Amino acid sequence: MSLKSTTQVEKNRYQLEVLVDAEEFEKAVAAAYHKESKKITIPGFRKGKAPRKFIEKYYGENVFYDEAINSVYPGALEQAIEEAKLEMIEDKIDFDLVSADKEGLVFKATITTKPEVEIEGYKGIPATKKISEVTDADVDAEIEKVRDRNSRMVTVEDREAQNGDTAVIDFDGYVDGEAFSGGKAENYSLQLGSGQFIPGFEDQVIGHKSGDEFEVNVKFPEDYGAKELAGKEAVFKIKLHEIKMKELPQVDDDFVKDVSEFDTLDAYRADIREKLTKAREEKVTDDLDNKLIDEVVSKLKAEIPEAMYENRINDDLRDFSYRLQSQGLNVDTYMKYTGQDKDAIRGQFRPQAERQVKLRLALEKIAELEGIVPSDEDVEQEYTKLAENYKMDADKVKSLIRKEDLIQDIAVEKAFDLVRDSAVVAEEKE
């Protein structure tokens, strides 16, 4: 194979003219003959037994050319792209056959490439990170969540229903004196104050005792889902069977022993404080990284091919599909539930995809400008880490992930480390 010419035909599109010499093309034609001849019948020969020269005389000298071209073309194009020092991205390839004969094969292929990228000002980016200390009130709030999870429902006998109680009711609804679909239920558990029912409904249950029978008068919202009920006045006949309330456990050492591995409340509170502090520190770091990413992306100058965004969306949708499958769903079912079509879902992934593509291009350029080249030790450490994360043998990981791709990924990570380490960060207390 030899690259005859490289021509830029438009932004990020290059046409390569490639020659596959006579010897190499002849090998491909001979291989095509051995593959296809088994299907061919020539008068005077058993099926699949006719010599090549008889088949070519009967059907034409170029009878095996299409198969030969299909077999030799991918490798020849790949070598030509490498020789031209271009970085092709997945996109349409325009193929034009120039000639195919005993002199060899000549073809033209037009490919899409990564864009030329410029970036400046990525060092010393000013940024602010907000620091907030964990207070006793924060610790108390976490303990209240645990209390709530360990609460039990008890029946209330001696008072009226209050906000926060659960009322067990029968209800029967009417609009214009007529019962309507979905307006009736028995022994329904309704948490008062949850906003689960039509506005005003729960407020009118509050203040009643177990055994009371009464009416609730409400108006359906104008934007109510069932259009035949939207904006209509309704009357519900109610029977209140039972009132229940949450009984929260006492916060003491016994409670701590039940809900944790600690023996004392002080030790439990200290552990909660430590975990909250760590979580906030991680959030501060993540928030700072996101601010720096936005700054880096804003400094990128490039005319990015649409195909790069579409490919990124495809990757993100593939990951999304895998997550749905782990929940027993698929994309078609998800679209049915949400009322979305494929274009709408792709549109949701578009902003994220654009940000990812721009960030990757920016960091690759920074790595190039800074001469960041991962060492063999860096690569081995990354393979080991991936093997541990995926619980696979390191050699298996190496067979799945090309070293060249891993080197580029590590370089991109190091480029962002450079951005982060050089940033001028001011702390601000919340």
Coordinates of C-alpha atoms in Angstrom, one line a residue:
M1 CA 0.0 0.0 0.0
S2 CA 1.1 3.5 -0.7
L3 CA -0.5 6.9 -0.1
K4 CA -0.6 8.8 -3.3
S5 CA -2.1 12.1 -2.0
T6 CA -3.9 13.8 0.9
T7 CA -6.3 16.6 0.1
Q8 CA -8.4 18.7 2.6
V9 CA -11.8 19.0 0.9
E10 CA -13.5 20.9 3.7
K11 CA -13.1 21.6 7.4
N12 CA -12.1 18.4 9.2
R13 CA -12.7 16.3 6.0
Y14 CA -9.7 14.8 4.0
Q15 CA -9.6 12.8 0.8
L16 CA -6.9 10.1 0.6
E17 CA -5.9 8.6 -2.6
V18 CA -4.5 5.1 -2.0
L19 CA -2.6 2.6 -4.2
V20 CA -2.6 -1.1 -3.4
D21 CA 0.1 -2.5 -5.6
A22 CA -0.3 -5.3 -8.2
E23 CA 1.2 -8.0 -6.0
E24 CA -0.9 -7.3 -2.9
F25 CA -4.1 -6.9 -4.9
E26 CA -3.4 -10.2 -6.7
K27 CA -3.2 -11.9 -3.3
A28 CA -6.6 -10.5 -2.4
V29 CA -8.1 -11.6 -5.7
A30 CA -6.7 -15.1 -5.3
A31 CA -8.1 -15.3 -1.8
A32 CA -11.5 -14.1 -3.1
Y33 CA -11.4 -16.9 -5.8
H34 CA -10.8 -19.6 -3.1
K35 CA -13.7 -18.2 -1.0
E36 CA -16.2 -17.6 -3.8
S37 CA -15.4 -20.5 -6.3
K38 CA -17.2 -23.0 -4.1
K39 CA -20.5 -21.4 -5.0
I40 CA -19.8 -21.2 -8.8
T41 CA -20.8 -23.7 -11.5
I42 CA -19.1 -23.7 -14.9
P43 CA -20.3 -26.0 -17.7
G44 CA -18.0 -29.0 -17.9
F45 CA -16.9 -28.8 -14.2
R46 CA -18.4 -29.9 -10.9
K47 CA -19.7 -27.1 -8.7
G48 CA -16.8 -25.4 -7.0
K49 CA -14.1 -27.2 -9.0
A50 CA -13.6 -24.8 -12.0
P51 CA -10.1 -23.3 -12.2
R52 CA -9.9 -19.5 -11.7
K53 CA -9.0 -18.8 -15.4
F54 CA -12.1 -20.6 -16.6
I55 CA -14.3 -18.7 -14.2
E56 CA -12.7 -15.4 -15.2
K57 CA -13.1 -16.2 -18.9
Y58 CA -16.8 -17.1 -18.3
Y59 CA -17.8 -14.3 -16.0
G60 CA -15.2 -11.7 -16.8
E61 CA -11.7 -10.9 -15.5
N62 CA -13.1 -8.7 -12.7
V63 CA -15.5 -11.4 -11.3
F64 CA -13.6 -11.5 -8.0
Y65 CA -12.7 -7.9 -7.7
D66 CA -15.5 -6.7 -5.5
E67 CA -14.7 -9.4 -2.8
A68 CA -11.0 -8.6 -3.1
I69 CA -11.6 -4.8 -2.7
N70 CA -13.8 -5.4 0.3
S71 CA -11.1 -7.5 2.0
V72 CA -8.1 -5.2 1.2
Y73 CA -9.7 -1.8 1.6
P74 CA -10.0 -1.5 5.4
G75 CA -6.4 -2.3 6.1
A76 CA -5.1 -0.2 3.3
L77 CA -7.2 2.8 4.5
E78 CA -6.0 2.4 8.0
Q79 CA -2.3 2.3 6.9
A80 CA -2.9 5.4 4.7
I81 CA -4.5 7.3 7.6
E82 CA -1.5 6.5 9.8
E83 CA 0.9 7.5 7.0
A84 CA -0.9 10.8 6.6
K85 CA -0.7 11.4 10.3
L86 CA -4.5 12.1 10.6
E87 CA -6.8 11.2 13.5
M88 CA -10.0 9.8 12.0
I89 CA -13.2 9.9 13.9
E90 CA -16.2 7.6 13.4
D91 CA -18.3 9.2 10.6
K92 CA -19.4 8.5 7.1
I93 CA -16.6 7.5 4.7
D94 CA -17.1 8.5 1.0
F95 CA -15.4 5.7 -1.1
D96 CA -14.6 6.2 -4.8
L97 CA -13.0 3.4 -6.9
V98 CA -10.5 4.9 -9.3
S99 CA -9.2 1.7 -10.9
A100 CA -8.9 -2.0 -10.3
D101 CA -7.0 -4.3 -12.7
K102 CA -3.8 -6.3 -13.0
E103 CA -1.8 -3.1 -12.2
G104 CA -3.4 -3.0 -8.8
L105 CA -6.1 -1.1 -7.0
V106 CA -6.5 2.7 -6.7
F107 CA -9.2 4.2 -4.6
K108 CA -10.1 7.5 -2.9
A109 CA -11.6 7.7 0.6
T110 CA -12.9 10.9 2.2
I111 CA -12.8 10.7 6.0
T112 CA -13.6 13.0 9.0
T113 CA -10.8 13.9 11.4
K114 CA -10.4 15.5 14.8
P115 CA -10.4 19.3 14.6
E116 CA -7.4 21.6 15.0
V117 CA -7.5 22.9 18.6
E118 CA -6.2 26.0 20.3
I119 CA -6.3 26.7 24.0
E120 CA -4.6 29.4 26.2
G121 CA -4.9 30.5 29.8
Y122 CA -5.4 27.1 31.3
K123 CA -2.9 27.7 34.1
G124 CA -3.6 29.9 37.1
I125 CA -7.4 29.8 36.6
P126 CA -9.0 31.8 39.5
A127 CA -11.7 29.8 41.4
T128 CA -13.5 29.9 44.7
K129 CA -14.5 27.0 46.9
K130 CA -17.1 27.3 49.6
I131 CA -16.2 25.7 52.9
S132 CA -18.9 24.8 55.5
E133 CA -18.2 23.3 58.8
V134 CA -20.3 20.5 60.2
T135 CA -22.4 21.7 63.1
D136 CA -24.2 20.0 66.0
A137 CA -27.4 20.8 64.2
D138 CA -26.2 18.9 61.1
V139 CA -25.4 15.9 63.3
D140 CA -28.8 16.1 65.0
A141 CA -30.5 16.2 61.5
E142 CA -28.7 12.9 60.5
I143 CA -29.7 11.3 63.8
E144 CA -33.3 12.4 63.2
K145 CA -33.3 10.6 59.8
V146 CA -32.1 7.4 61.5
R147 CA -34.8 7.8 64.2
D148 CA -37.4 8.2 61.4
R149 CA -36.2 5.1 59.7
N150 CA -36.5 3.2 63.0
S151 CA -39.9 4.6 64.0
R152 CA -43.0 2.6 64.4
M153 CA -46.6 3.4 63.7
V154 CA -48.9 3.4 66.8
T155 CA -52.7 3.9 66.9
V156 CA -54.0 7.1 68.4
E157 CA -57.2 6.8 70.4
D158 CA -57.6 10.0 72.5
R159 CA -57.2 12.9 70.1
E160 CA -58.1 14.3 66.7
A161 CA -56.0 13.8 63.6
Q162 CA -53.0 16.1 63.3
N163 CA -50.7 17.2 60.5
G164 CA -48.1 14.4 60.1
D165 CA -50.5 11.6 61.2
T166 CA -51.6 8.8 58.9
A167 CA -55.4 8.6 58.6
V168 CA -56.9 5.3 57.5
I169 CA -60.1 6.3 55.6
D170 CA -62.8 5.3 53.2
F171 CA -63.6 7.9 50.6
D172 CA -66.3 8.2 48.0
G173 CA -66.1 11.2 45.6
Y174 CA -68.8 12.9 43.6
V175 CA -68.8 15.6 40.9
D176 CA -72.2 17.2 40.0
G177 CA -73.8 14.5 42.2
E178 CA -72.3 11.7 40.1
A179 CA -69.6 9.3 41.2
F180 CA -66.4 9.4 39.1
S181 CA -63.8 6.9 38.2
G182 CA -60.9 6.6 40.7
G183 CA -62.9 8.6 43.3
K184 CA -63.5 5.7 45.7
A185 CA -61.4 3.6 48.0
E186 CA -61.6 1.7 51.3
N187 CA -59.0 1.6 54.2
Y188 CA -56.7 4.0 52.4
S189 CA -53.7 5.2 54.4
L190 CA -53.2 8.9 53.8
Q191 CA -50.4 10.8 55.4
L192 CA -51.8 14.2 56.4
G193 CA -49.7 17.1 55.2
S194 CA -48.0 15.1 52.4
G195 CA -49.8 16.9 49.7
Q196 CA -50.7 13.5 48.2
F197 CA -54.4 14.5 47.6
I198 CA -56.1 17.4 46.0
P199 CA -55.3 20.7 47.7
G200 CA -57.6 21.2 50.8
F201 CA -58.5 17.5 51.1
E202 CA -56.0 16.7 53.8
D203 CA -56.7 19.9 55.7
Q204 CA -60.3 18.9 56.1
V205 CA -59.4 15.5 57.6
I206 CA -57.3 17.2 60.3
G207 CA -59.3 17.7 63.4
H208 CA -61.6 14.7 63.1
K209 CA -61.5 11.6 65.4
S210 CA -61.6 7.9 64.7
G211 CA -65.1 6.8 63.8
D212 CA -66.1 10.2 62.4
E213 CA -68.1 10.4 59.1
F214 CA -68.0 13.7 57.3
E215 CA -67.7 15.4 54.0
V216 CA -64.7 17.1 52.3
N217 CA -65.4 19.8 49.7
V218 CA -62.6 20.5 47.2
K219 CA -62.0 21.8 43.7
F220 CA -59.8 20.0 41.2
P221 CA -56.9 22.1 39.9
E222 CA -57.4 23.6 36.5
D223 CA -54.4 21.6 35.2
Y224 CA -55.5 18.3 36.7
G225 CA -54.5 15.3 34.7
A226 CA -58.0 13.9 34.1
K227 CA -59.4 16.7 31.9
E228 CA -63.0 15.7 32.6
L229 CA -62.4 16.7 36.3
A230 CA -60.1 19.7 35.8
G231 CA -61.5 22.8 37.6
K232 CA -64.6 20.9 38.9
E233 CA -66.0 21.1 42.4
A234 CA -66.1 17.8 44.2
V235 CA -67.6 16.3 47.4
F236 CA -66.0 13.3 49.1
K237 CA -67.8 11.3 51.7
I238 CA -65.3 10.2 54.3
K239 CA -65.2 7.6 57.1
L240 CA -62.2 7.9 59.4
H241 CA -61.4 4.4 60.7
E242 CA -58.1 4.9 62.4
I243 CA -55.4 7.5 63.2
K244 CA -51.8 6.5 63.4
M245 CA -48.7 8.4 64.4
K246 CA -45.0 7.8 64.2
E247 CA -43.4 6.8 67.5
L248 CA -39.7 7.7 67.4
P249 CA -37.2 5.9 69.5
Q250 CA -35.4 7.7 72.4
V251 CA -31.9 8.8 71.5
D252 CA -29.6 7.1 74.0
D253 CA -26.9 4.5 74.2
D254 CA -29.4 1.7 73.7
F255 CA -30.6 3.3 70.5
V256 CA -27.0 3.7 69.3
K257 CA -26.3 0.0 69.9
D258 CA -29.4 -0.9 67.9
V259 CA -28.6 1.2 64.8
S260 CA -24.8 1.1 64.7
E261 CA -21.6 -0.6 65.7
F262 CA -21.0 1.9 68.5
D263 CA -21.8 1.6 72.2
T264 CA -22.2 5.2 73.2
L265 CA -24.0 8.2 71.8
D266 CA -20.8 10.3 71.9
A267 CA -19.0 7.8 69.7
Y268 CA -21.9 7.6 67.3
R269 CA -22.1 11.4 67.0
A270 CA -18.4 11.6 66.4
D271 CA -18.6 9.1 63.6
I272 CA -21.5 10.9 62.0
R273 CA -19.5 14.2 62.1
E274 CA -16.5 12.5 60.5
K275 CA -18.6 11.1 57.7
L276 CA -20.4 14.4 57.1
T277 CA -17.1 16.2 57.0
K278 CA -15.7 13.8 54.5
A279 CA -18.8 14.0 52.3
R280 CA -18.7 17.8 52.3
E281 CA -15.0 17.8 51.5
E282 CA -15.7 15.5 48.5
K283 CA -18.5 17.8 47.4
V284 CA -16.3 20.8 47.6
T285 CA -13.7 19.1 45.5
D286 CA -16.2 18.0 42.9
D287 CA -17.7 21.5 42.8
L288 CA -14.3 23.0 42.3
D289 CA -13.4 20.5 39.5
N290 CA -16.7 21.3 37.7
K291 CA -15.9 25.1 37.9
L292 CA -12.4 24.4 36.5
I293 CA -13.9 22.2 33.7
D294 CA -16.3 24.9 32.7
E295 CA -13.4 27.4 32.5
V296 CA -11.2 25.0 30.5
V297 CA -14.1 24.3 28.1
S298 CA -14.7 28.0 27.7
K299 CA -11.1 28.6 26.6
L300 CA -11.2 26.0 23.8
K301 CA -11.1 27.2 20.2
A302 CA -12.1 24.5 17.7
E303 CA -14.6 23.8 14.9
I304 CA -15.8 20.5 16.1
P305 CA -17.4 18.0 13.7
E306 CA -21.0 17.2 14.5
A307 CA -20.1 13.5 14.3
M308 CA -18.0 13.8 17.5
Y309 CA -21.1 15.0 19.4
E310 CA -23.3 12.3 17.9
N311 CA -20.8 9.6 18.7
R312 CA -20.6 10.8 22.3
I313 CA -24.4 10.8 22.6
N314 CA -24.4 7.2 21.2
D315 CA -22.0 6.2 23.9
D316 CA -24.0 7.9 26.7
L317 CA -27.2 6.3 25.4
R318 CA -25.5 2.9 25.4
D319 CA -24.5 3.4 29.0
F320 CA -28.1 4.6 29.9
S321 CA -29.5 1.5 28.2
Y322 CA -27.3 -0.8 30.3
R323 CA -28.4 1.0 33.5
L324 CA -32.1 0.5 32.5
Q325 CA -31.4 -3.2 31.8
S326 CA -30.0 -3.6 35.3
Q327 CA -33.4 -2.4 36.5
G328 CA -35.3 -4.7 34.3
L329 CA -36.3 -2.1 31.7
N330 CA -35.3 -1.1 28.2
V331 CA -35.3 2.2 26.3
D332 CA -38.6 1.4 24.5
T333 CA -40.3 0.8 27.8
Y334 CA -38.7 4.0 29.3
M335 CA -40.0 6.0 26.3
K336 CA -43.5 4.6 26.8
Y337 CA -43.5 5.5 30.5
T338 CA -42.1 9.1 30.0
G339 CA -43.9 9.9 26.7
Q340 CA -40.6 10.7 25.0
D341 CA -39.3 9.7 21.6
K342 CA -35.7 8.9 20.7
D343 CA -35.0 12.5 19.4
A344 CA -36.2 13.9 22.8
I345 CA -33.9 11.5 24.7
R346 CA -31.0 12.3 22.5
G347 CA -31.7 16.0 23.1
Q348 CA -31.4 15.5 26.8
F349 CA -28.0 14.0 26.4
R350 CA -26.8 16.7 24.0
P351 CA -25.5 19.3 26.6
Q352 CA -23.6 16.6 28.5
A353 CA -22.1 15.2 25.3
E354 CA -20.9 18.6 24.0
R355 CA -19.2 19.3 27.4
Q356 CA -17.5 15.9 27.4
V357 CA -16.2 16.2 23.8
K358 CA -14.9 19.8 24.4
L359 CA -13.2 18.9 27.6
R360 CA -11.5 15.9 26.1
L361 CA -10.2 17.9 23.2
A362 CA -9.0 20.7 25.5
L363 CA -7.2 18.3 27.8
E364 CA -5.6 16.4 24.9
K365 CA -4.2 19.7 23.6
I366 CA -3.0 20.7 27.1
A367 CA -1.2 17.4 27.4
E368 CA 0.4 18.0 24.0
L369 CA 1.5 21.6 24.8
E370 CA 2.9 20.5 28.2
G371 CA 4.7 17.4 26.8
I372 CA 2.8 15.1 29.1
V373 CA 3.8 11.5 28.3
P374 CA 2.8 8.8 30.8
S375 CA 5.5 6.4 31.9
D376 CA 5.4 2.6 31.5
E377 CA 5.0 2.6 35.3
D378 CA 1.9 4.8 35.0
V379 CA 0.4 2.5 32.4
E380 CA 1.0 -0.6 34.5
Q381 CA -0.5 1.0 37.6
E382 CA -3.6 1.9 35.6
Y383 CA -4.0 -1.6 34.2
T384 CA -3.7 -2.9 37.8
K385 CA -6.3 -0.5 39.1
L386 CA -8.7 -1.4 36.3
A387 CA -8.2 -5.1 37.0
E388 CA -9.0 -4.5 40.7
N389 CA -12.1 -2.4 39.9
Y390 CA -13.5 -4.9 37.4
K391 CA -12.3 -7.9 39.3
M392 CA -10.5 -9.2 36.3
D393 CA -7.0 -10.6 35.5
A394 CA -4.6 -7.9 34.5
D395 CA -3.7 -9.7 31.3
K396 CA -7.4 -9.9 30.4
V397 CA -7.7 -6.1 30.9
K398 CA -4.7 -5.6 28.6
S399 CA -6.3 -7.7 25.9
L400 CA -9.5 -5.5 26.1
I401 CA -7.9 -2.0 26.3
R402 CA -5.2 -0.9 23.9
K403 CA -2.1 0.5 25.5
E404 CA -2.2 3.5 23.2
D405 CA -5.8 4.3 24.3
L406 CA -4.8 4.0 28.0
I407 CA -1.8 6.2 27.5
Q408 CA -4.0 8.9 26.1
D409 CA -6.5 8.6 29.0
I410 CA -3.7 8.9 31.6
A411 CA -2.3 11.9 29.7
V412 CA -5.7 13.6 29.9
E413 CA -6.0 12.9 33.6
K414 CA -2.5 14.4 34.2
A415 CA -3.5 17.4 32.1
F416 CA -6.4 18.1 34.4
D417 CA -4.2 17.6 37.4
L418 CA -2.0 20.3 36.0
V419 CA -5.0 22.6 35.6
R420 CA -6.2 21.9 39.2
D421 CA -2.8 22.2 40.8
S422 CA -2.0 25.5 39.1
A423 CA -5.5 27.1 39.8
V424 CA -5.6 30.1 42.2
V425 CA -8.2 28.9 44.7
A426 CA -9.7 31.2 47.3
E427 CA -11.7 29.7 50.2
E428 CA -15.0 31.2 51.2
K429 CA -17.0 30.1 54.3
E430 CA -20.7 29.6 53.9

